[in-house]
Coordinates of C-alpha atoms in Angstrom, one line a residue:
Chain A
M1 CA -20.5 8.7 -19.6
A2 CA -20.2 5.4 -18.1
T3 CA -17.6 3.2 -19.8
Q4 CA -19.6 0.4 -21.9
P5 CA -19.0 -3.3 -21.1
I6 CA -16.5 -5.2 -23.2
Q7 CA -18.3 -6.8 -26.2
D8 CA -15.7 -9.2 -27.6
L9 CA -12.4 -10.9 -26.7
K10 CA -10.3 -9.1 -29.2
K11 CA -8.4 -7.1 -26.5
L12 CA -8.4 -9.9 -23.9
C13 CA -4.7 -11.0 -22.9
I14 CA -3.8 -13.3 -20.3
H15 CA -0.6 -13.5 -18.4
T16 CA 0.8 -17.0 -18.3
I17 CA 1.3 -16.9 -14.4
T18 CA -2.5 -16.5 -14.3
T19 CA -2.7 -20.1 -15.2
R20 CA 0.7 -21.1 -13.5
P21 CA 0.0 -24.9 -13.6
W22 CA 0.0 -25.0 -17.5
S23 CA 3.1 -25.3 -19.6
L24 CA 3.4 -22.7 -22.2
S25 CA 2.0 -25.1 -24.8
D26 CA -1.0 -25.8 -22.7
A27 CA -1.7 -21.8 -22.2
I28 CA -1.3 -21.5 -25.9
S29 CA -3.7 -24.1 -26.9
H30 CA -6.3 -23.3 -24.1
Y31 CA -6.1 -19.7 -24.6
A32 CA -6.6 -19.8 -28.5
A33 CA -9.4 -22.4 -28.1
A34 CA -11.2 -20.2 -25.8
G35 CA -10.9 -17.1 -28.1
V36 CA -8.3 -15.3 -26.0
A37 CA -6.5 -12.9 -28.3
G38 CA -3.1 -12.2 -26.7
I39 CA -0.7 -13.8 -24.1
S40 CA 1.9 -12.1 -21.9
V41 CA 4.6 -14.5 -21.3
W42 CA 6.4 -14.8 -18.0
R43 CA 9.9 -15.8 -18.1
Q44 CA 9.6 -19.0 -16.1
A45 CA 7.1 -20.2 -18.8
I46 CA 9.9 -20.2 -21.5
E47 CA 12.8 -21.5 -19.3
G48 CA 14.9 -23.6 -21.2
Q49 CA 13.1 -23.1 -24.3
D50 CA 14.0 -21.3 -27.5
P51 CA 12.3 -17.9 -27.2
A52 CA 12.0 -17.3 -30.9
E53 CA 10.4 -20.9 -31.4
A54 CA 8.0 -19.9 -28.6
G55 CA 6.9 -16.8 -30.3
E56 CA 6.3 -18.6 -33.4
R57 CA 4.3 -21.2 -31.8
I58 CA 2.3 -18.2 -30.2
R59 CA 1.6 -16.6 -33.3
D60 CA 0.9 -19.8 -35.2
A61 CA -1.9 -20.4 -32.8
G62 CA -3.2 -17.0 -33.6
L63 CA -2.3 -15.3 -30.5
A64 CA -0.5 -11.9 -30.1
V65 CA 2.7 -11.8 -27.9
V66 CA 1.8 -8.8 -25.8
S67 CA 4.5 -8.8 -23.3
L68 CA 7.5 -10.4 -21.7
V69 CA 7.3 -10.2 -18.0
R70 CA 9.5 -9.3 -16.2
G71 CA 12.6 -7.4 -16.1
G72 CA 13.9 -4.9 -13.5
F73 CA 15.1 -5.4 -10.1
Y74 CA 17.8 -2.9 -10.7
P75 CA 18.7 -1.8 -7.0
A76 CA 21.4 -3.6 -5.0
G77 CA 23.9 -2.6 -2.3
E78 CA 27.0 -3.7 -4.4
R79 CA 27.9 -2.0 -7.6
K80 CA 28.8 -5.5 -8.9
D81 CA 25.2 -6.9 -8.4
R82 CA 23.7 -3.8 -9.9
Q83 CA 26.0 -4.5 -12.9
K84 CA 24.6 -8.2 -12.8
A85 CA 21.1 -6.8 -12.9
I86 CA 21.8 -4.7 -15.9
D87 CA 23.6 -7.8 -17.7
E88 CA 20.3 -9.8 -17.1
N89 CA 18.1 -7.0 -18.3
L90 CA 20.1 -6.9 -21.6
R91 CA 19.4 -10.6 -21.9
I92 CA 15.7 -10.1 -21.2
I93 CA 15.7 -7.4 -23.9
D94 CA 17.2 -10.1 -26.2
E95 CA 14.5 -12.7 -25.1
A96 CA 11.7 -10.1 -25.8
A97 CA 13.0 -9.5 -29.1
A98 CA 13.1 -13.0 -29.9
I99 CA 9.9 -13.9 -28.6
G100 CA 8.5 -11.0 -30.5
A101 CA 7.3 -9.1 -27.5
P102 CA 6.9 -5.3 -27.9
H103 CA 7.9 -4.6 -24.3
V104 CA 9.3 -5.8 -21.3
V105 CA 7.4 -5.2 -17.9
L106 CA 9.9 -3.8 -15.5
V107 CA 9.4 -4.5 -11.8
C108 CA 11.9 -1.8 -10.7
G109 CA 13.1 -3.4 -7.5
A110 CA 14.1 -2.4 -3.9
V111 CA 16.5 -3.3 -1.2
P112 CA 15.0 -3.7 2.4
G113 CA 16.6 -1.0 4.6
Q114 CA 18.4 0.9 1.6
P115 CA 16.9 4.4 1.2
L116 CA 14.1 4.5 -1.2
E117 CA 15.7 7.6 -3.0
E118 CA 18.9 5.5 -3.4
S119 CA 17.1 2.6 -4.9
R120 CA 15.1 5.1 -7.2
K121 CA 18.5 6.5 -8.4
Q122 CA 19.7 3.1 -9.1
I123 CA 16.5 2.1 -11.0
R124 CA 17.1 5.1 -13.2
E125 CA 20.5 4.2 -13.7
G126 CA 19.8 0.7 -14.5
I127 CA 17.1 1.6 -17.0
E128 CA 19.4 4.1 -18.7
A129 CA 22.4 1.4 -19.1
T130 CA 19.9 -0.7 -21.1
L131 CA 18.4 2.1 -23.3
S132 CA 20.7 1.8 -26.3
H133 CA 20.3 -2.1 -26.5
A134 CA 16.4 -1.8 -26.2
E135 CA 16.5 0.7 -29.0
S136 CA 18.6 -1.4 -31.2
S137 CA 16.4 -4.3 -30.3
A138 CA 13.1 -2.4 -30.8
V139 CA 11.8 -3.4 -27.5
K140 CA 10.3 -1.0 -25.3
L141 CA 10.6 -0.8 -21.4
A142 CA 7.4 -0.7 -19.3
I143 CA 7.8 0.7 -15.8
E144 CA 5.2 -0.8 -13.5
P145 CA 4.5 1.0 -10.6
L146 CA 3.9 -1.5 -7.7
H147 CA 1.5 -1.0 -4.8
P148 CA 3.2 0.6 -1.7
M149 CA 2.9 -2.7 0.3
Y150 CA 5.8 -3.7 -1.9
A151 CA 8.1 -0.9 -1.5
D152 CA 10.3 -3.0 1.0
S153 CA 11.7 -5.3 -1.5
R154 CA 10.0 -5.5 -4.8
S155 CA 9.8 -1.8 -6.1
A156 CA 10.5 1.7 -4.9
I157 CA 8.3 3.2 -7.7
N158 CA 5.0 2.9 -6.0
T159 CA 2.5 5.5 -7.7
L160 CA 1.7 6.3 -11.2
K161 CA 3.1 9.9 -10.6
A162 CA 6.5 8.3 -9.7
A163 CA 6.5 6.1 -12.7
N164 CA 5.5 9.1 -14.9
D165 CA 8.1 11.3 -13.4
L166 CA 10.7 8.7 -13.9
A167 CA 9.7 8.0 -17.3
E168 CA 9.5 11.7 -18.1
A169 CA 13.0 12.1 -16.5
I170 CA 14.7 9.5 -18.7
S171 CA 12.8 10.9 -21.6
S172 CA 13.3 8.1 -24.2
P173 CA 10.7 7.0 -26.6
L174 CA 11.5 3.5 -25.5
V175 CA 10.4 3.9 -22.0
G176 CA 6.8 3.9 -20.9
V177 CA 4.6 2.8 -18.1
A178 CA 2.2 -0.2 -17.4
V179 CA -0.9 0.5 -15.5
D180 CA -2.0 -2.2 -13.2
V181 CA -5.4 -1.6 -11.4
Y182 CA -4.2 -3.8 -8.6
H183 CA -1.3 -1.6 -7.6
L184 CA -2.8 1.8 -8.3
W185 CA -6.6 1.8 -7.6
W186 CA -6.4 3.5 -4.2
D187 CA -4.7 6.5 -5.4
P188 CA -6.7 9.8 -5.4
E189 CA -4.7 11.1 -8.3
L190 CA -5.0 8.1 -10.4
E191 CA -7.3 9.5 -13.3
E192 CA -5.0 12.6 -13.6
Q193 CA -1.8 10.7 -13.7
I194 CA -3.5 8.2 -16.4
E195 CA -4.1 11.4 -18.4
R196 CA -0.7 12.6 -18.0
C197 CA 0.8 9.3 -19.2
G198 CA -1.5 9.3 -22.1
Q199 CA -0.5 12.9 -23.1
M200 CA 3.2 11.7 -22.8
G201 CA 2.2 8.8 -25.1
K202 CA 3.5 6.5 -22.5
I203 CA 0.8 4.0 -21.6
L204 CA 2.3 0.8 -22.9
A205 CA 0.1 -1.8 -21.0
F206 CA -3.1 -2.1 -18.9
H207 CA -3.3 -5.1 -16.4
I208 CA -6.4 -5.9 -14.8
C209 CA -7.6 -8.1 -11.7
D210 CA -9.3 -7.3 -8.5
W211 CA -8.6 -6.6 -4.7
K212 CA -10.2 -9.0 -2.4
T213 CA -11.8 -8.0 1.0
P214 CA -10.0 -9.6 3.0
T215 CA -6.8 -10.2 1.3
D216 CA -5.1 -13.2 3.1
D217 CA -1.7 -12.8 1.4
L218 CA 0.4 -9.9 0.3
L219 CA 1.5 -11.6 -2.9
Y220 CA -0.8 -14.5 -4.0
D221 CA -4.3 -13.6 -3.1
R222 CA -5.4 -11.5 -5.9
G223 CA -9.0 -11.7 -7.0
L224 CA -10.6 -12.0 -10.3
M225 CA -12.5 -8.9 -11.8
G226 CA -15.7 -8.5 -10.0
E227 CA -14.7 -10.2 -6.7
G228 CA -13.3 -7.2 -5.1
C229 CA -13.6 -3.5 -4.8
I230 CA -11.5 -2.1 -7.7
P231 CA -13.5 -0.2 -10.1
V232 CA -11.9 -2.0 -13.2
R233 CA -14.3 -0.8 -15.8
R234 CA -14.0 2.7 -14.8
I235 CA -10.2 2.6 -14.7
R236 CA -10.3 1.1 -18.1
G237 CA -12.6 4.0 -19.2
W238 CA -9.9 6.4 -17.9
V239 CA -7.1 4.6 -19.7
E240 CA -9.1 4.5 -23.2
A241 CA -9.8 8.1 -22.8
A242 CA -6.1 8.9 -22.4
G243 CA -5.6 7.2 -25.9
F244 CA -4.7 3.6 -24.9
A245 CA -6.0 1.2 -27.4
G246 CA -3.9 -2.1 -26.5
F247 CA -5.0 -5.1 -24.6
N248 CA -6.7 -5.7 -21.3
E249 CA -4.2 -8.0 -19.7
V250 CA -5.5 -10.4 -17.0
E251 CA -2.6 -10.9 -14.5
I252 CA -3.7 -12.8 -11.2
F253 CA -1.5 -14.5 -8.8
S254 CA -3.7 -16.7 -6.6
T255 CA -2.6 -19.8 -4.7
V256 CA -6.5 -20.7 -4.5
R257 CA -7.0 -20.2 -8.2
W258 CA -3.8 -22.2 -9.1
T259 CA -5.0 -25.3 -7.3
Q260 CA -8.2 -25.1 -9.2
N261 CA -9.0 -26.9 -12.5
Q262 CA -7.3 -24.6 -15.0
E263 CA -10.0 -24.9 -17.9
Q264 CA -12.7 -24.1 -15.4
W265 CA -10.7 -21.1 -14.2
L266 CA -10.0 -19.9 -17.7
G267 CA -13.9 -20.0 -18.1
E268 CA -14.4 -17.8 -15.0
I269 CA -11.7 -15.4 -16.4
I270 CA -13.6 -14.9 -19.7
R271 CA -17.0 -14.6 -18.0
A272 CA -15.5 -12.1 -15.5
Y273 CA -13.7 -10.2 -18.3
R274 CA -17.2 -9.7 -20.2
E275 CA -19.2 -8.9 -17.0
S276 CA -16.7 -6.8 -14.7
S277 CA -14.1 -5.3 -17.0
Chain B
M1 CA 22.5 16.9 10.0
A2 CA 21.7 13.3 11.1
T3 CA 18.8 13.2 13.6
Q4 CA 20.4 12.3 17.0
P5 CA 19.4 9.1 18.7
I6 CA 16.9 9.4 21.7
Q7 CA 18.7 10.0 25.0
D8 CA 15.8 9.2 27.4
L9 CA 12.2 8.0 27.7
K10 CA 10.6 11.4 28.4
K11 CA 8.7 11.2 25.1
L12 CA 8.0 7.5 25.0
C13 CA 4.4 6.5 24.7
I14 CA 3.0 3.0 24.1
H15 CA -0.3 1.9 22.7
T16 CA -2.1 -0.5 25.0
I17 CA -2.6 -2.7 21.8
T18 CA 1.0 -3.2 21.6
T19 CA 1.0 -5.3 25.0
R20 CA -2.5 -6.5 24.2
P21 CA -2.5 -9.5 26.5
W22 CA -2.2 -7.0 29.5
S23 CA -5.1 -5.4 31.1
L24 CA -5.2 -1.5 31.5
S25 CA -4.0 -2.0 35.1
D26 CA -1.2 -4.3 34.0
A27 CA -0.1 -1.9 31.4
I28 CA -0.1 1.1 33.5
S29 CA 1.9 -0.7 36.2
H30 CA 4.6 -2.0 34.0
Y31 CA 4.8 0.9 31.7
A32 CA 5.3 3.2 34.7
A33 CA 7.9 0.9 36.3
A34 CA 9.8 0.9 33.1
G35 CA 10.0 4.6 33.0
V36 CA 7.7 4.9 30.0
A37 CA 6.2 8.5 29.9
G38 CA 2.7 8.1 28.1
I39 CA 0.0 5.6 27.2
S40 CA -2.4 5.7 24.2
V41 CA -5.5 3.9 25.3
W42 CA -7.3 1.5 22.9
R43 CA -10.9 1.5 23.7
Q44 CA -11.1 -2.0 24.2
A45 CA -8.6 -1.8 27.1
I46 CA -11.4 0.3 29.0
E47 CA -14.4 -1.5 27.9
G48 CA -16.9 -1.6 30.8
Q49 CA -14.7 0.8 32.9
D50 CA -15.3 4.3 33.9
P51 CA -13.1 6.2 31.6
A52 CA -12.7 9.1 34.0
E53 CA -11.5 6.7 36.7
A54 CA -9.1 5.0 34.4
G55 CA -7.6 8.4 33.4
E56 CA -7.1 9.2 37.1
R57 CA -5.3 5.9 37.6
I58 CA -3.0 6.5 34.5
R59 CA -2.1 9.9 35.9
D60 CA -1.6 8.7 39.5
A61 CA 0.8 6.3 38.0
G62 CA 2.8 9.2 36.6
L63 CA 1.8 8.5 33.0
A64 CA 0.3 11.0 30.4
V65 CA -2.8 10.1 28.6
V66 CA -1.5 10.7 24.9
S67 CA -4.6 9.7 22.7
L68 CA -7.7 7.6 22.7
V69 CA -7.8 5.0 20.0
R70 CA -9.8 4.9 17.9
G71 CA -12.7 6.7 16.3
G72 CA -13.6 7.2 12.8
F73 CA -15.3 4.5 10.3
Y74 CA -17.5 7.1 8.9
P75 CA -18.5 5.7 5.5
A76 CA -21.5 3.3 5.1
G77 CA -23.8 2.6 2.2
E78 CA -27.1 3.7 4.3
R79 CA -27.6 7.1 5.8
K80 CA -28.9 5.5 9.1
D81 CA -25.4 3.5 9.5
R82 CA -23.6 6.9 8.8
Q83 CA -25.6 8.4 11.6
K84 CA -24.9 5.4 13.9
A85 CA -21.2 6.2 13.3
I86 CA -21.7 9.7 14.1
D87 CA -23.4 9.0 17.3
E88 CA -20.6 6.6 18.2
N89 CA -18.0 9.2 17.6
L90 CA -19.7 11.7 19.8
R91 CA -19.5 9.0 22.5
I92 CA -15.9 8.5 21.6
I93 CA -15.3 12.3 22.2
D94 CA -16.9 11.9 25.5
E95 CA -14.7 9.1 26.4
A96 CA -11.7 11.2 25.3
A97 CA -12.8 14.1 27.5
A98 CA -13.4 11.8 30.5
I99 CA -10.1 10.0 30.4
G100 CA -8.3 13.3 29.8
A101 CA -7.0 12.5 26.2
P102 CA -6.2 15.5 24.2
H103 CA -7.1 13.9 20.9
V104 CA -8.9 10.8 19.3
V105 CA -7.1 9.0 16.4
L106 CA -9.4 8.5 13.7
V107 CA -9.4 5.5 11.5
C108 CA -11.5 7.2 8.8
G109 CA -13.2 4.0 7.2
A110 CA -14.2 2.8 3.8
V111 CA -16.7 0.5 2.3
P112 CA -15.7 -2.3 0.2
G113 CA -17.0 -1.5 -3.4
Q114 CA -18.2 2.0 -2.7
P115 CA -16.2 4.4 -4.7
L116 CA -13.5 6.0 -2.8
E117 CA -14.4 9.5 -3.5
E118 CA -17.8 8.9 -2.0
S119 CA -16.2 7.3 1.2
R120 CA -14.0 10.5 1.2
K121 CA -17.0 12.6 1.1
Q122 CA -18.8 10.7 4.0
I123 CA -15.5 11.1 6.0
R124 CA -15.5 14.7 5.7
E125 CA -19.3 15.0 6.6
G126 CA -18.8 12.6 9.5
I127 CA -15.9 14.6 11.1
E128 CA -17.8 17.9 10.5
A129 CA -21.0 16.5 12.1
T130 CA -18.7 15.9 15.4
L131 CA -16.9 19.2 15.4
S132 CA -19.0 21.4 17.8
H133 CA -19.0 18.4 20.2
A134 CA -15.3 18.0 20.0
E135 CA -14.8 21.8 20.4
S136 CA -17.2 22.1 23.5
S137 CA -15.3 18.8 24.9
A138 CA -11.7 20.3 23.9
V139 CA -10.9 17.2 22.2
K140 CA -9.0 17.2 19.0
L141 CA -9.6 14.9 16.2
A142 CA -6.4 13.2 14.3
I143 CA -6.9 12.1 10.9
E144 CA -4.6 9.0 10.5
P145 CA -3.8 8.3 7.0
L146 CA -3.7 4.5 6.6
H147 CA -1.6 2.5 4.3
P148 CA -3.1 1.9 0.8
M149 CA -3.3 -1.7 1.4
Y150 CA -6.1 -0.8 3.8
A151 CA -8.0 1.3 1.2
D152 CA -10.6 -1.6 0.6
S153 CA -12.2 -1.5 4.0
R154 CA -10.3 0.5 6.7
S155 CA -9.6 4.0 5.2
A156 CA -10.0 5.9 2.0
I157 CA -7.6 8.4 3.3
N158 CA -4.3 6.8 2.2
T159 CA -1.5 9.6 2.0
L160 CA -0.4 12.2 4.1
K161 CA -1.2 14.6 1.4
A162 CA -4.9 13.3 1.4
A163 CA -5.0 13.7 5.2
N164 CA -3.6 17.3 4.9
D165 CA -6.0 18.1 2.3
L166 CA -9.0 16.9 4.1
A167 CA -7.6 18.8 7.3
E168 CA -7.2 22.0 5.4
A169 CA -10.5 21.7 3.7
I170 CA -12.2 21.2 7.2
S171 CA -10.2 24.0 8.6
S172 CA -11.0 23.6 12.0
P173 CA -8.3 24.1 14.9
L174 CA -9.8 20.8 16.3
V175 CA -8.8 18.7 13.4
G176 CA -5.3 17.6 12.7
V177 CA -3.3 14.6 11.6
A178 CA -1.6 11.5 13.0
V179 CA 1.6 10.6 11.1
D180 CA 2.3 6.9 11.4
V181 CA 5.6 5.7 9.8
Y182 CA 4.1 2.3 9.0
H183 CA 1.5 3.8 6.8
L184 CA 3.4 6.4 5.2
W185 CA 7.3 5.4 5.0
W186 CA 7.2 4.6 1.2
D187 CA 5.7 7.9 0.0
P188 CA 8.1 10.1 -2.0
E189 CA 6.2 13.0 -0.8
L190 CA 6.5 12.3 2.8
E191 CA 9.1 14.8 3.9
E192 CA 7.4 17.6 1.9
Q193 CA 3.8 16.6 3.2
I194 CA 5.3 16.4 6.9
E195 CA 6.7 20.0 6.5
R196 CA 3.3 21.0 5.0
C197 CA 1.5 19.4 8.1
G198 CA 3.9 21.2 10.5
Q199 CA 3.3 24.6 8.9
M200 CA -0.3 24.3 9.2
G201 CA 0.1 23.2 12.9
K202 CA -1.5 20.1 12.4
I203 CA 0.8 17.3 13.5
L204 CA -1.1 15.9 16.6
A205 CA 0.7 12.6 17.0
F206 CA 3.7 10.4 15.7
H207 CA 3.4 6.6 15.8
I208 CA 6.3 4.4 15.2
C209 CA 7.0 0.8 14.6
D210 CA 8.7 -1.1 11.6
W211 CA 7.8 -2.8 8.2
K212 CA 9.2 -6.4 8.2
T213 CA 10.3 -8.4 5.2
P214 CA 8.4 -10.5 4.5
T215 CA 5.2 -9.3 6.1
D216 CA 3.2 -12.4 6.7
D217 CA -0.1 -10.7 7.6
L218 CA -1.6 -7.4 6.2
L219 CA -2.9 -6.6 9.8
Y220 CA -0.9 -8.2 12.6
D221 CA 2.8 -8.6 11.5
R222 CA 4.2 -5.2 12.3
G223 CA 7.7 -4.9 13.4
L224 CA 9.8 -3.5 16.2
M225 CA 11.8 -0.5 15.3
G226 CA 14.9 -1.8 13.7
E227 CA 13.4 -5.1 12.6
G228 CA 12.6 -3.7 9.2
C229 CA 13.3 -1.0 6.5
I230 CA 11.7 2.0 7.8
P231 CA 14.0 4.9 8.5
V232 CA 12.2 5.7 11.7
R233 CA 15.1 8.0 13.1
R234 CA 14.9 9.9 9.9
I235 CA 11.2 10.3 9.5
R236 CA 11.2 11.5 13.4
G237 CA 13.8 14.1 12.3
W238 CA 11.3 15.3 9.7
V239 CA 8.5 15.4 12.3
E240 CA 10.7 17.5 14.7
A241 CA 12.0 19.7 12.1
A242 CA 8.3 20.5 11.3
G243 CA 7.8 21.6 14.8
F244 CA 6.4 18.6 16.6
A245 CA 7.5 18.1 20.1
G246 CA 5.1 15.4 21.5
F247 CA 5.3 11.8 22.0
N248 CA 6.7 9.0 20.1
E249 CA 4.1 6.4 20.2
V250 CA 4.9 2.7 19.7
E251 CA 1.9 1.0 18.2
I252 CA 2.8 -2.5 17.1
F253 CA 0.2 -5.3 16.2
S254 CA 1.9 -8.5 16.2
T255 CA 0.4 -11.9 16.7
V256 CA 3.9 -13.2 17.3
R257 CA 4.7 -10.5 20.0
W258 CA 1.4 -11.0 21.7
T259 CA 2.2 -14.6 22.4
Q260 CA 5.5 -13.6 24.0
N261 CA 6.3 -12.8 27.7
Q262 CA 5.0 -9.2 27.7
E263 CA 7.4 -7.9 30.3
Q264 CA 10.3 -9.2 28.0
W265 CA 8.4 -7.7 25.2
L266 CA 8.4 -4.4 26.8
G267 CA 12.1 -4.5 27.6
E268 CA 12.7 -5.1 23.9
I269 CA 10.6 -2.3 23.0
I270 CA 12.5 0.1 25.2
R271 CA 15.9 -1.1 23.8
A272 CA 14.7 -0.7 20.3
Y273 CA 13.3 2.8 21.1
R274 CA 16.8 3.9 22.2
E275 CA 18.7 2.2 19.4
S276 CA 16.4 2.6 16.6
S277 CA 14.1 5.3 16.8

């Protein structure tokens, strides 16, 4: 059966990066006024602020804190740099606990030229080194597999299968997976790996946007749902069939959109969320 | 055991697109003078020319015709357009036979917004519709899996596993696979799928270049071997261990390199081939 369109905004979450020109205060007030239900907070949006106070402001506005974005970047050539990354991730977990985010999204990291299997080993070690702190903080860690075009420098975890394998190997109730349609839509094994992730109880987040043709930039040219070729609604159907009942998080990096009037942009996001998600 | 560096140029093939500013005649004379052993001919390099005569000129210069690039692009929304693609592929097979290329490289195609499984079905049907002509022409068809960043509009076949599955399903001695490090290097299953492809006797070609960090353009910013993060030599070792004894084909699309003096560029390719392949 075809997945039904979304009827309301109860599960709509927006990542602060999507409306990057806005301060956290601007984002909170505009999202809340528009009926958005949740917010995923990028760390730069709370830089220099008290995360606990930011969390209170968000909840006072009627919004849920859906996630803190982003931890990870564990691999490094030198041991001392890997330790630095672990220390930073411990601080990120503290921030997540303070702001009241149930999980941190992990962009796992990669070092150009370092063999991917070495980076993958370091990623596992990095996550495991923060597990007890995550547990005592009651903050989950969401491994986000990144598109293979980011395997050089951003993540050595590039398919949902790889993320599932890693989460399964770590085997902690604290560690799950973030499913982002931008990174994963092309994979012939996507449906089966979403099902597997659901069976493990490990789908922690669902991120949406679209893939434009042409894509003019590897990083900052993501599309709004409906502007591209990703079957967002169909993938949402798979995620829901796998038992996920959380937010649909709009995460769009777009140089073009960031130069646009952000109120108008928010309006377009909400329209696209209803029509094409 | 670590794969040994390349000692000579006996297996060095260059794709005409790599030195795009050169005419076919220029490419032939410069490649031959530099000791390059083979040439993979892009169709635009012989546009308006007699392919049989072009093949003779290549062989007269002491070069092998390694492949004709490229056929494919089977998927289309309308049946008549899919038939057009099949007709074009029949002509491409004729061209390959005329120029003396043992195989055609297939960029399989994709239609933005058409479900990938539909495109995959159309790709299989398109290849199968040309099989008897390929057989009578003694021209093989090499399915080239393309990087997932091209899944929107260039190919719905995006992993070596997908290409192996397709080649296995078609099950014809005419159909094999082209392994290109640029498209496949990130895949955790690469070594095992190269081994599988070798066991099926289906590795028809091996293409090399590098992935630069950062990559500034999705299409035209490939790097020279050694400029990026791809373990080219290691992957060559896997391909050779799988029984492949053919050419190492340098295929680089680079706007920057195409504006450079092409003789100097050819010299750099040969140095990088010895040092980093």
